[in-house]
C-alpha cells in the first residue's frame, strides 16, 4: 500500500471513529437526560437537598455521625410512614446540621415495619445501602419520594434501585444481592422495637453518658424536645 | 499548512498524559482511602461528585479507567508509527467523548462540579487535539518525521 493510500485509509478510519464517538456521546446524553435526577428510569425529588443535608457527615451502616459521638439518638422508623417523612424533613435536619455535624450526636436508623410487607422490602434495601455507607442518604431520599402506603411503590425494584442510585450506592449489583440477605435484620429490629414497647413510628430512644442504657423518648413533638432529651443524656 | 514537528507533539502528549495520570491517581487514591478528592476554595463539589453513583462503573472508580487511559496515551507518545498515532487518536477520542459526557452529568445530573474531574476533562480535550493533529499531519509516515531545521 502506498504512502498516500495508507494515509487516506487511516484518516477515513479516524473520521469514522470520530462520528461514531459523537453519536455515542449524544445517545448517552439523550438517554441519561430522559431519566430524571440520579434515579434511572424513576423520577426522584429532593436529590440535591439530601446530598446537601448529609454532605460531610460520616455514614457507617445505618449510623449517621461520628461513631464516637457521646450521645446516640435511635430512630425506629418505617420507610412508608408519612409522619416519619415529615419528621425527617421538619424536625431532624436542625439536629443533623448542628449536633450531628459537630460530632456530639449520632443517629441510628432502625426499621420498625408496621405498615406492611413492602416496608420490609424497602427497609432491607436501606440496610443494603448502609452496607455501602449510603444508608442515611437512602432513607432521606426514600422519604422525599414516598408514595401511598402499600401502593406497590415501596417494594418496586425499579423504584428502590432508583433511590439507591440517587443515594450514591456505588455497587448496585452488590446492593441488589445484599438486600435479599438483610430481611432478617429488618425483622429483628422490628421485634426489638416491640420489645421496647413501641407501637408507632417514628419513635425515638436516646443513649448517652447520663442515661441508664437506652432511654425511651417516644415521638417528641418538636426539635426543641429532641434537643432537650439530647442535653439530658449528654 | 504547517504543523508542529512530530517530536514536539509527542513530548506535549507525554507531558499532558503524565499530568493526567497524576490527576486520575489523586482522585482514585483519595477515594480508596475512604475520603474524597479535596476541591480548592472550600468547594464541596468534589465530595458530591465522588459520592455519586456516577463515579463508579461496574463498581470500579472511573478514575482507575482514567489512569489506564492516560498510561496508554503516554505509551503512544514514545512510539512514532501509525499504530501509535492511530491508537493515540482513538484513546484520546474515547477519553474526550467520555469527559464531555461526564461534564454534562456533573452539571445537569449531579448539579456539582469536581475541579479535579474538570481538570482531567481539559487535559483530555487538549490531548485529543494534539493526537488528532499528530494523526492528520503524520499518518502514513512509517517513522518519525525529522524536525525541520
mmCIF file of C-alpha atoms in Angstrom:
data_model
loop_
_atom_site.group_PDB
_atom_site.id
_atom_site.type_symbol
_atom_site.label_atom_id
_atom_site.label_comp_id
_atom_site.label_asym_id
_atom_site.label_seq_id
_atom_site.Cartn_x
_atom_site.Cartn_y
_atom_site.Cartn_z
ATOM 1 C CA UNK A 1 0.000 0.000 0.000
ATOM 2 C CA UNK A 2 1.419 3.396 -0.969
ATOM 3 C CA UNK A 3 2.011 6.240 1.473
ATOM 4 C CA UNK A 4 -0.976 8.150 0.090
ATOM 5 C CA UNK A 5 -3.266 5.111 0.271
ATOM 6 C CA UNK A 6 -2.241 4.283 3.821
ATOM 7 C CA UNK A 7 -2.675 7.892 4.921
ATOM 8 C CA UNK A 8 -6.048 8.165 3.227
ATOM 9 C CA UNK A 9 -7.237 4.902 4.803
ATOM 10 C CA UNK A 10 -6.133 5.963 8.315
ATOM 11 C CA UNK A 11 -7.800 9.350 8.038
ATOM 12 C CA UNK A 12 -11.019 7.757 6.785
ATOM 13 C CA UNK A 13 -10.983 5.369 9.765
ATOM 14 C CA UNK A 14 -10.298 8.293 12.127
ATOM 15 C CA UNK A 15 -13.182 10.299 10.685
ATOM 16 C CA UNK A 16 -15.478 7.272 11.064
ATOM 17 C CA UNK A 17 -14.365 6.803 14.660
ATOM 18 C CA UNK A 18 -14.965 10.490 15.395
ATOM 19 C CA UNK A 19 -18.515 10.324 14.015
ATOM 20 C CA UNK A 20 -19.160 7.136 15.972
ATOM 21 C CA UNK A 21 -17.862 8.738 19.183
ATOM 22 C CA UNK A 22 -20.028 11.801 18.615
ATOM 23 C CA UNK A 23 -23.066 9.576 18.107
ATOM 24 C CA UNK A 24 -22.316 7.537 21.249
ATOM 25 C CA UNK A 25 -21.918 10.678 23.386
ATOM 26 C CA UNK A 26 -25.154 12.139 22.026
ATOM 27 C CA UNK A 27 -27.016 8.878 22.704
ATOM 28 C CA UNK A 28 -25.607 8.721 26.255
ATOM 29 C CA UNK A 29 -26.689 12.304 26.931
ATOM 30 C CA UNK A 30 -30.165 11.794 25.450
ATOM 31 C CA UNK A 31 -30.681 8.528 27.361
ATOM 32 C CA UNK A 32 -29.497 9.974 30.664
ATOM 33 C CA UNK A 33 -31.462 13.210 30.226
ATOM 34 C CA UNK A 34 -34.656 11.273 29.563
ATOM 35 C CA UNK A 35 -34.141 9.775 33.017
ATOM 36 C CA UNK A 36 -34.753 12.177 35.875
ATOM 37 C CA UNK A 37 -32.389 13.103 38.646
ATOM 38 C CA UNK A 38 -29.993 10.339 39.577
ATOM 39 C CA UNK A 39 -32.681 7.767 39.682
ATOM 40 C CA UNK A 40 -32.526 5.889 36.444
ATOM 41 C CA UNK A 41 -35.982 5.477 34.940
ATOM 42 C CA UNK A 42 -37.797 6.758 38.025
ATOM 43 C CA UNK A 43 -38.253 10.443 38.677
ATOM 44 C CA UNK A 44 -36.880 11.332 42.091
ATOM 45 C CA UNK A 45 -37.307 14.540 44.019
ATOM 46 C CA UNK A 46 -35.003 16.079 46.569
ATOM 47 C CA UNK A 47 -31.714 14.522 45.493
ATOM 48 C CA UNK A 48 -29.783 17.783 45.766
ATOM 49 C CA UNK A 49 -31.383 18.620 49.145
ATOM 50 C CA UNK A 50 -30.480 15.211 50.568
ATOM 51 C CA UNK A 51 -26.906 15.459 49.311
ATOM 52 C CA UNK A 52 -26.588 18.877 50.921
ATOM 53 C CA UNK A 53 -28.107 17.639 54.183
ATOM 54 C CA UNK A 54 -25.761 14.690 54.707
ATOM 55 C CA UNK A 55 -22.706 16.006 52.885
ATOM 56 C CA UNK A 56 -19.611 15.823 55.077
ATOM 57 C CA UNK A 57 -21.311 13.784 57.813
ATOM 58 C CA UNK A 58 -19.855 10.272 58.241
ATOM 59 C CA UNK A 59 -22.169 7.334 57.483
ATOM 60 C CA UNK A 60 -21.456 3.846 58.775
ATOM 61 C CA UNK A 61 -24.133 1.248 58.249
ATOM 62 C CA UNK A 62 -27.333 2.990 59.332
ATOM 63 C CA UNK A 63 -25.442 5.320 61.638
ATOM 64 C CA UNK A 64 -25.186 8.985 60.735
ATOM 65 C CA UNK A 65 -22.472 10.955 62.507
ATOM 66 C CA UNK A 66 -19.242 10.297 64.314
ATOM 67 C CA UNK A 67 -19.374 6.735 65.691
ATOM 68 C CA UNK A 68 -17.587 8.064 68.805
ATOM 69 C CA UNK A 69 -20.207 10.752 69.462
ATOM 70 C CA UNK A 70 -21.210 10.607 73.136
ATOM 71 C CA UNK A 71 -24.954 10.608 72.503
ATOM 72 C CA UNK A 72 -26.784 8.108 70.323
ATOM 73 C CA UNK A 73 -30.251 9.004 69.093
ATOM 74 C CA UNK A 74 -32.027 5.885 67.879
ATOM 75 C CA UNK A 75 -34.898 6.301 65.445
ATOM 76 C CA UNK A 76 -37.277 3.446 64.840
ATOM 77 C CA UNK A 77 -38.957 4.251 61.549
ATOM 78 C CA UNK A 78 -40.971 2.754 58.749
ATOM 79 C CA UNK A 79 -39.977 3.955 55.304
ATOM 80 C CA UNK A 80 -43.627 4.031 54.214
ATOM 81 C CA UNK A 81 -44.689 6.112 57.209
ATOM 82 C CA UNK A 82 -45.673 9.685 56.205
ATOM 83 C CA UNK A 83 -45.134 11.008 59.745
ATOM 84 C CA UNK A 84 -41.568 9.664 59.606
ATOM 85 C CA UNK A 85 -41.065 11.518 56.317
ATOM 86 C CA UNK A 86 -42.429 14.745 57.783
ATOM 87 C CA UNK A 87 -40.207 14.266 60.841
ATOM 88 C CA UNK A 88 -37.247 13.709 58.592
ATOM 89 C CA UNK A 89 -37.867 16.946 56.722
ATOM 90 C CA UNK A 90 -39.028 19.182 59.549
ATOM 91 C CA UNK A 91 -37.679 18.030 62.918
ATOM 92 C CA UNK A 92 -34.386 16.228 62.335
ATOM 93 C CA UNK A 93 -32.489 18.486 59.886
ATOM 94 C CA UNK A 94 -31.649 21.086 62.517
ATOM 95 C CA UNK A 95 -30.181 18.413 64.777
ATOM 96 C CA UNK A 96 -28.245 16.950 61.862
ATOM 97 C CA UNK A 97 -26.915 20.365 60.894
ATOM 98 C CA UNK A 98 -25.697 21.146 64.391
ATOM 99 C CA UNK A 99 -25.365 18.332 66.929
ATOM 100 C CA UNK A 100 -24.596 15.544 64.449
ATOM 101 C CA UNK A 101 -22.305 17.574 62.222
ATOM 102 C CA UNK A 102 -20.352 18.769 65.263
ATOM 103 C CA UNK A 103 -19.802 15.201 66.482
ATOM 104 C CA UNK A 104 -21.954 15.498 69.572
ATOM 105 C CA UNK A 105 -24.732 13.149 68.445
ATOM 106 C CA UNK A 106 -25.006 10.152 66.154
ATOM 107 C CA UNK A 107 -28.362 8.996 64.798
ATOM 108 C CA UNK A 108 -29.050 5.318 64.318
ATOM 109 C CA UNK A 109 -31.928 4.399 61.996
ATOM 110 C CA UNK A 110 -33.638 1.094 62.753
ATOM 111 C CA UNK A 111 -36.501 -0.380 60.804
ATOM 112 C CA UNK A 112 -39.783 -0.802 62.629
ATOM 113 C CA UNK A 113 -42.025 -2.093 59.873
ATOM 114 C CA UNK A 114 -45.608 -1.583 60.960
ATOM 115 C CA UNK A 115 -47.299 -0.619 57.699
ATOM 116 C CA UNK A 116 -46.857 -3.684 55.533
ATOM 117 C CA UNK A 117 -44.652 -6.175 53.747
ATOM 118 C CA UNK A 118 -43.387 -3.523 51.362
ATOM 119 C CA UNK A 119 -41.831 -1.760 54.344
ATOM 120 C CA UNK A 120 -39.718 -4.855 54.943
ATOM 121 C CA UNK A 121 -38.502 -4.895 51.334
ATOM 122 C CA UNK A 122 -37.752 -1.173 51.470
ATOM 123 C CA UNK A 123 -36.086 -1.456 54.880
ATOM 124 C CA UNK A 124 -33.824 -4.233 53.623
ATOM 125 C CA UNK A 125 -32.883 -2.063 50.642
ATOM 126 C CA UNK A 126 -31.936 0.717 53.067
ATOM 127 C CA UNK A 127 -29.741 -1.658 55.090
ATOM 128 C CA UNK A 128 -28.039 -2.824 51.889
ATOM 129 C CA UNK A 129 -27.331 0.820 51.042
ATOM 130 C CA UNK A 130 -25.969 1.162 54.578
ATOM 131 C CA UNK A 131 -23.544 -1.656 53.855
ATOM 132 C CA UNK A 132 -22.021 0.690 51.282
ATOM 133 C CA UNK A 133 -22.072 3.702 53.587
ATOM 134 C CA UNK A 134 -25.155 5.291 51.990
ATOM 135 C CA UNK A 135 -27.850 4.179 54.455
ATOM 136 C CA UNK A 136 -28.956 7.599 55.629
ATOM 137 C CA UNK A 137 -28.833 9.036 52.144
ATOM 138 C CA UNK A 138 -31.144 6.198 51.093
ATOM 139 C CA UNK A 139 -33.583 6.772 53.959
ATOM 140 C CA UNK A 140 -33.712 10.531 53.398
ATOM 141 C CA UNK A 141 -34.179 10.187 49.641
ATOM 142 C CA UNK A 142 -36.817 7.496 50.113
ATOM 143 C CA UNK A 143 -38.796 9.733 52.479
ATOM 144 C CA UNK A 144 -38.700 12.582 49.961
ATOM 145 C CA UNK A 145 -40.176 10.308 47.313
ATOM 146 C CA UNK A 146 -42.719 8.493 49.414
ATOM 147 C CA UNK A 147 -45.932 7.255 47.774
ATOM 148 C CA UNK A 148 -49.168 5.932 49.209
ATOM 149 C CA UNK A 149 -48.970 3.255 51.903
ATOM 150 C CA UNK A 150 -48.839 -0.271 50.460
ATOM 151 C CA UNK A 151 -49.492 1.113 46.981
ATOM 152 C CA UNK A 152 -46.748 -1.025 45.476
ATOM 153 C CA UNK A 153 -44.010 1.552 45.017
ATOM 154 C CA UNK A 154 -42.051 0.698 48.176
ATOM 155 C CA UNK A 155 -41.443 -2.867 47.100
ATOM 156 C CA UNK A 156 -40.852 -2.000 43.461
ATOM 157 C CA UNK A 157 -37.365 -2.963 42.318
ATOM 158 C CA UNK A 158 -37.064 -0.091 39.849
ATOM 159 C CA UNK A 159 -38.034 2.481 42.465
ATOM 160 C CA UNK A 160 -35.692 1.037 45.083
ATOM 161 C CA UNK A 161 -32.842 0.885 42.613
ATOM 162 C CA UNK A 162 -33.509 4.487 41.632
ATOM 163 C CA UNK A 163 -33.327 5.541 45.282
ATOM 164 C CA UNK A 164 -30.129 3.522 45.763
ATOM 165 C CA UNK A 165 -28.587 5.125 42.700
ATOM 166 C CA UNK A 166 -29.687 8.578 43.822
ATOM 167 C CA UNK A 167 -28.312 7.931 47.301
ATOM 168 C CA UNK A 168 -24.908 7.256 45.772
ATOM 169 C CA UNK A 169 -24.740 3.483 46.193
ATOM 170 C CA UNK A 170 -21.754 2.627 44.071
ATOM 171 C CA UNK A 171 -22.073 -1.090 43.505
ATOM 172 C CA UNK A 172 -25.698 -1.704 42.573
ATOM 173 C CA UNK A 173 -25.088 -5.395 41.853
ATOM 174 C CA UNK A 174 -23.760 -5.919 45.371
ATOM 175 C CA UNK A 175 -26.582 -3.826 46.817
ATOM 176 C CA UNK A 176 -29.076 -5.987 44.945
ATOM 177 C CA UNK A 177 -27.563 -9.162 46.407
ATOM 178 C CA UNK A 178 -27.268 -7.702 49.910
ATOM 179 C CA UNK A 179 -30.854 -6.518 50.190
ATOM 180 C CA UNK A 180 -32.203 -10.042 49.990
ATOM 181 C CA UNK A 181 -29.957 -11.010 52.872
ATOM 182 C CA UNK A 182 -30.986 -8.015 55.013
ATOM 183 C CA UNK A 183 -34.602 -9.048 55.509
ATOM 184 C CA UNK A 184 -33.911 -10.956 58.786
ATOM 185 C CA UNK A 185 -32.145 -7.849 60.154
ATOM 186 C CA UNK A 186 -35.247 -5.748 59.377
ATOM 187 C CA UNK A 187 -37.473 -8.227 61.174
ATOM 188 C CA UNK A 188 -35.054 -8.310 64.097
ATOM 189 C CA UNK A 189 -35.109 -4.532 64.609
ATOM 190 C CA UNK A 190 -38.904 -4.528 64.378
ATOM 191 C CA UNK A 191 -39.035 -7.148 67.115
ATOM 192 C CA UNK A 192 -36.608 -5.033 69.171
ATOM 193 C CA UNK A 193 -38.951 -2.043 68.867
ATOM 194 C CA UNK A 194 -41.864 -4.183 70.022
ATOM 195 C CA UNK A 195 -39.845 -5.480 72.978
ATOM 196 C CA UNK A 196 -39.147 -1.873 73.940
ATOM 197 C CA UNK A 197 -42.880 -1.294 73.968
ATOM 198 C CA UNK A 198 -43.132 0.945 70.908
ATOM 199 C CA UNK A 199 -46.293 0.755 68.851
ATOM 200 C CA UNK A 200 -45.895 3.536 66.305
ATOM 201 C CA UNK A 201 -43.387 5.322 64.103
ATOM 202 C CA UNK A 202 -41.294 7.311 64.285
ATOM 203 C CA UNK A 203 -40.269 6.545 67.808
ATOM 204 C CA UNK A 204 -37.017 7.554 69.389
ATOM 205 C CA UNK A 205 -34.696 6.417 72.113
ATOM 206 C CA UNK A 206 -31.522 8.005 73.376
ATOM 207 C CA UNK A 207 -28.360 6.670 74.953
ATOM 208 C CA UNK A 208 -25.663 8.850 76.492
ATOM 209 C CA UNK A 209 -23.400 9.363 79.500
ATOM 210 C CA UNK A 210 -26.325 10.346 81.697
ATOM 211 C CA UNK A 211 -28.762 7.636 80.654
ATOM 212 C CA UNK A 212 -29.088 4.223 82.162
ATOM 213 C CA UNK A 213 -28.839 2.197 78.982
ATOM 214 C CA UNK A 214 -31.429 3.205 76.412
ATOM 215 C CA UNK A 215 -33.959 5.817 77.464
ATOM 216 C CA UNK A 216 -37.219 5.752 75.553
ATOM 217 C CA UNK A 217 -38.430 9.074 74.179
ATOM 218 C CA UNK A 218 -41.464 8.100 72.132
ATOM 219 C CA UNK A 219 -42.207 10.718 69.471
ATOM 220 C CA UNK A 220 -41.031 14.142 70.639
ATOM 221 C CA UNK A 221 -43.223 16.934 69.271
ATOM 222 C CA UNK A 222 -40.503 19.290 68.180
ATOM 223 C CA UNK A 223 -36.811 19.772 67.518
ATOM 224 C CA UNK A 224 -36.637 21.548 70.884
ATOM 225 C CA UNK A 225 -37.997 18.497 72.712
ATOM 226 C CA UNK A 226 -35.464 16.246 70.994
ATOM 227 C CA UNK A 227 -32.649 18.651 71.816
ATOM 228 C CA UNK A 228 -33.729 18.753 75.453
ATOM 229 C CA UNK A 229 -33.571 14.948 75.564
ATOM 230 C CA UNK A 230 -30.120 15.028 73.991
ATOM 231 C CA UNK A 231 -28.945 17.607 76.528
ATOM 232 C CA UNK A 232 -30.186 15.466 79.392
ATOM 233 C CA UNK A 233 -28.441 12.409 78.011
ATOM 234 C CA UNK A 234 -25.085 14.081 77.357
ATOM 235 C CA UNK B 1 -0.485 24.162 6.366
ATOM 236 C CA UNK B 2 2.468 23.786 8.694
ATOM 237 C CA UNK B 3 2.241 21.530 11.717
ATOM 238 C CA UNK B 4 4.454 21.261 14.795
ATOM 239 C CA UNK B 5 7.132 18.597 14.454
ATOM 240 C CA UNK B 6 6.018 15.121 15.471
ATOM 241 C CA UNK B 7 8.684 15.110 18.177
ATOM 242 C CA UNK B 8 7.189 18.218 19.770
ATOM 243 C CA UNK B 9 3.689 16.745 19.564
ATOM 244 C CA UNK B 10 4.948 13.523 21.189
ATOM 245 C CA UNK B 11 6.615 15.470 24.004
ATOM 246 C CA UNK B 12 3.464 17.526 24.632
ATOM 247 C CA UNK B 13 1.304 14.378 24.620
ATOM 248 C CA UNK B 14 3.688 12.641 27.028
ATOM 249 C CA UNK B 15 3.701 15.624 29.383
ATOM 250 C CA UNK B 16 -0.083 16.019 29.442
ATOM 251 C CA UNK B 17 -0.686 12.265 29.742
ATOM 252 C CA UNK B 18 1.689 12.168 32.737
ATOM 253 C CA UNK B 19 -0.239 15.075 34.290
ATOM 254 C CA UNK B 20 -3.460 13.183 33.609
ATOM 255 C CA UNK B 21 -2.125 10.106 35.381
ATOM 256 C CA UNK B 22 -1.361 12.327 38.382
ATOM 257 C CA UNK B 23 -4.850 13.842 38.449
ATOM 258 C CA UNK B 24 -6.642 10.495 37.997
ATOM 259 C CA UNK B 25 -4.375 8.802 40.551
ATOM 260 C CA UNK B 26 -5.142 11.524 43.100
ATOM 261 C CA UNK B 27 -8.893 11.027 42.649
ATOM 262 C CA UNK B 28 -8.567 7.221 42.853
ATOM 263 C CA UNK B 29 -6.269 7.268 45.910
ATOM 264 C CA UNK B 30 -8.424 9.798 47.779
ATOM 265 C CA UNK B 31 -11.472 7.603 47.203
ATOM 266 C CA UNK B 32 -9.679 4.358 48.032
ATOM 267 C CA UNK B 33 -8.656 5.887 51.369
ATOM 268 C CA UNK B 34 -12.300 6.287 52.284
ATOM 269 C CA UNK B 35 -12.383 10.010 51.549
ATOM 270 C CA UNK B 36 -12.953 12.209 48.534
ATOM 271 C CA UNK B 37 -10.758 14.498 46.466
ATOM 272 C CA UNK B 38 -10.457 17.932 48.044
ATOM 273 C CA UNK B 39 -11.718 20.819 45.932
ATOM 274 C CA UNK B 40 -9.976 24.172 46.076
ATOM 275 C CA UNK B 41 -11.541 27.195 47.788
ATOM 276 C CA UNK B 42 -13.582 25.023 50.125
ATOM 277 C CA UNK B 43 -15.990 23.840 47.418
ATOM 278 C CA UNK B 44 -17.812 20.614 48.256
ATOM 279 C CA UNK B 45 -18.339 19.673 44.611
ATOM 280 C CA UNK B 46 -15.564 17.078 44.619
ATOM 281 C CA UNK B 47 -17.103 15.171 47.519
ATOM 282 C CA UNK B 48 -20.586 15.355 45.998
ATOM 283 C CA UNK B 49 -19.377 14.017 42.650
ATOM 284 C CA UNK B 50 -17.147 11.361 44.233
ATOM 285 C CA UNK B 51 -20.019 10.072 46.353
ATOM 286 C CA UNK B 52 -22.499 9.941 43.499
ATOM 287 C CA UNK B 53 -23.207 6.668 41.751
ATOM 288 C CA UNK B 54 -21.804 8.193 38.540
ATOM 289 C CA UNK B 55 -18.291 7.999 39.972
ATOM 290 C CA UNK B 56 -18.213 4.233 39.513
ATOM 291 C CA UNK B 57 -18.658 1.926 36.564
ATOM 292 C CA UNK B 58 -19.411 -1.708 37.453
ATOM 293 C CA UNK B 59 -18.195 -0.988 40.978
ATOM 294 C CA UNK B 60 -14.858 0.391 39.798
ATOM 295 C CA UNK B 61 -13.935 4.040 40.305
ATOM 296 C CA UNK B 62 -13.832 5.654 36.861
ATOM 297 C CA UNK B 63 -10.569 7.357 37.864
ATOM 298 C CA UNK B 64 -8.987 3.889 37.585
ATOM 299 C CA UNK B 65 -10.098 3.726 33.947
ATOM 300 C CA UNK B 66 -8.670 7.236 33.601
ATOM 301 C CA UNK B 67 -5.268 6.107 34.867
ATOM 302 C CA UNK B 68 -5.256 3.233 32.367
ATOM 303 C CA UNK B 69 -6.282 5.534 29.510
ATOM 304 C CA UNK B 70 -3.640 8.158 30.290
ATOM 305 C CA UNK B 71 -0.975 5.445 30.704
ATOM 306 C CA UNK B 72 -1.780 4.025 27.266
ATOM 307 C CA UNK B 73 -1.703 7.548 25.796
ATOM 308 C CA UNK B 74 1.691 8.049 27.412
ATOM 309 C CA UNK B 75 2.902 4.824 25.791
ATOM 310 C CA UNK B 76 1.781 6.019 22.334
ATOM 311 C CA UNK B 77 3.850 9.171 22.796
ATOM 312 C CA UNK B 78 7.041 7.107 22.867
ATOM 313 C CA UNK B 79 6.414 5.454 19.513
ATOM 314 C CA UNK B 80 6.477 7.070 16.104
ATOM 315 C CA UNK B 81 4.478 4.804 13.847
ATOM 316 C CA UNK B 82 0.932 4.647 12.523
ATOM 317 C CA UNK B 83 -0.221 2.247 15.205
ATOM 318 C CA UNK B 84 0.773 4.730 17.925
ATOM 319 C CA UNK B 85 -0.672 7.694 16.013
ATOM 320 C CA UNK B 86 -3.980 5.991 15.321
ATOM 321 C CA UNK B 87 -4.150 4.225 18.690
ATOM 322 C CA UNK B 88 -3.398 7.502 20.484
ATOM 323 C CA UNK B 89 -6.118 9.235 18.466
ATOM 324 C CA UNK B 90 -8.690 6.564 19.326
ATOM 325 C CA UNK B 91 -7.774 6.631 23.041
ATOM 326 C CA UNK B 92 -7.911 10.425 23.196
ATOM 327 C CA UNK B 93 -11.176 10.432 21.224
ATOM 328 C CA UNK B 94 -12.741 7.957 23.663
ATOM 329 C CA UNK B 95 -11.405 9.886 26.658
ATOM 330 C CA UNK B 96 -12.580 13.201 25.251
ATOM 331 C CA UNK B 97 -16.051 11.832 24.448
ATOM 332 C CA UNK B 98 -16.439 10.327 27.895
ATOM 333 C CA UNK B 99 -15.180 13.551 29.511
ATOM 334 C CA UNK B 100 -17.841 15.517 27.616
ATOM 335 C CA UNK B 101 -20.497 13.108 28.894
ATOM 336 C CA UNK B 102 -19.214 13.240 32.487
ATOM 337 C CA UNK B 103 -19.091 17.033 32.445
ATOM 338 C CA UNK B 104 -22.708 17.016 31.241
ATOM 339 C CA UNK B 105 -23.576 14.632 34.110
ATOM 340 C CA UNK B 106 -21.836 16.871 36.665
ATOM 341 C CA UNK B 107 -23.653 19.999 35.516
ATOM 342 C CA UNK B 108 -27.124 18.641 34.812
ATOM 343 C CA UNK B 109 -27.487 15.437 36.848
ATOM 344 C CA UNK B 110 -25.315 15.745 39.954
ATOM 345 C CA UNK B 111 -25.502 19.550 39.937
ATOM 346 C CA UNK B 112 -21.978 19.837 41.315
ATOM 347 C CA UNK B 113 -18.596 20.396 39.728
ATOM 348 C CA UNK B 114 -15.498 18.474 40.756
ATOM 349 C CA UNK B 115 -12.481 20.619 39.904
ATOM 350 C CA UNK B 116 -10.231 17.568 39.541
ATOM 351 C CA UNK B 117 -12.644 15.960 37.079
ATOM 352 C CA UNK B 118 -12.815 19.227 35.177
ATOM 353 C CA UNK B 119 -9.005 19.395 35.103
ATOM 354 C CA UNK B 120 -8.936 15.885 33.666
ATOM 355 C CA UNK B 121 -11.549 16.846 31.058
ATOM 356 C CA UNK B 122 -9.456 19.854 29.984
ATOM 357 C CA UNK B 123 -6.331 17.672 29.747
ATOM 358 C CA UNK B 124 -8.197 15.088 27.704
ATOM 359 C CA UNK B 125 -9.545 17.790 25.369
ATOM 360 C CA UNK B 126 -6.043 19.140 24.698
ATOM 361 C CA UNK B 127 -4.714 15.588 24.284
ATOM 362 C CA UNK B 128 -7.454 14.881 21.742
ATOM 363 C CA UNK B 129 -6.498 17.985 19.741
ATOM 364 C CA UNK B 130 -2.806 17.048 19.874
ATOM 365 C CA UNK B 131 -3.411 13.424 18.885
ATOM 366 C CA UNK B 132 -5.740 14.489 16.055
ATOM 367 C CA UNK B 133 -3.116 16.955 14.804
ATOM 368 C CA UNK B 134 -0.462 14.247 15.010
ATOM 369 C CA UNK B 135 -2.572 11.815 13.021
ATOM 370 C CA UNK B 136 -3.595 14.349 10.355
ATOM 371 C CA UNK B 137 -0.060 15.638 9.929
ATOM 372 C CA UNK B 138 1.925 12.417 10.071
ATOM 373 C CA UNK B 139 -0.422 9.493 9.211
ATOM 374 C CA UNK B 140 1.150 7.215 6.648
ATOM 375 C CA UNK B 141 4.724 8.034 7.508
ATOM 376 C CA UNK B 142 6.274 4.853 8.856
ATOM 377 C CA UNK B 143 8.805 6.504 11.080
ATOM 378 C CA UNK B 144 9.074 9.807 12.889
ATOM 379 C CA UNK B 145 9.430 12.738 10.550
ATOM 380 C CA UNK B 146 12.645 14.584 11.400
ATOM 381 C CA UNK B 147 12.167 18.047 12.776
ATOM 382 C CA UNK B 148 12.733 20.838 10.311
ATOM 383 C CA UNK B 149 15.847 22.879 10.863
#
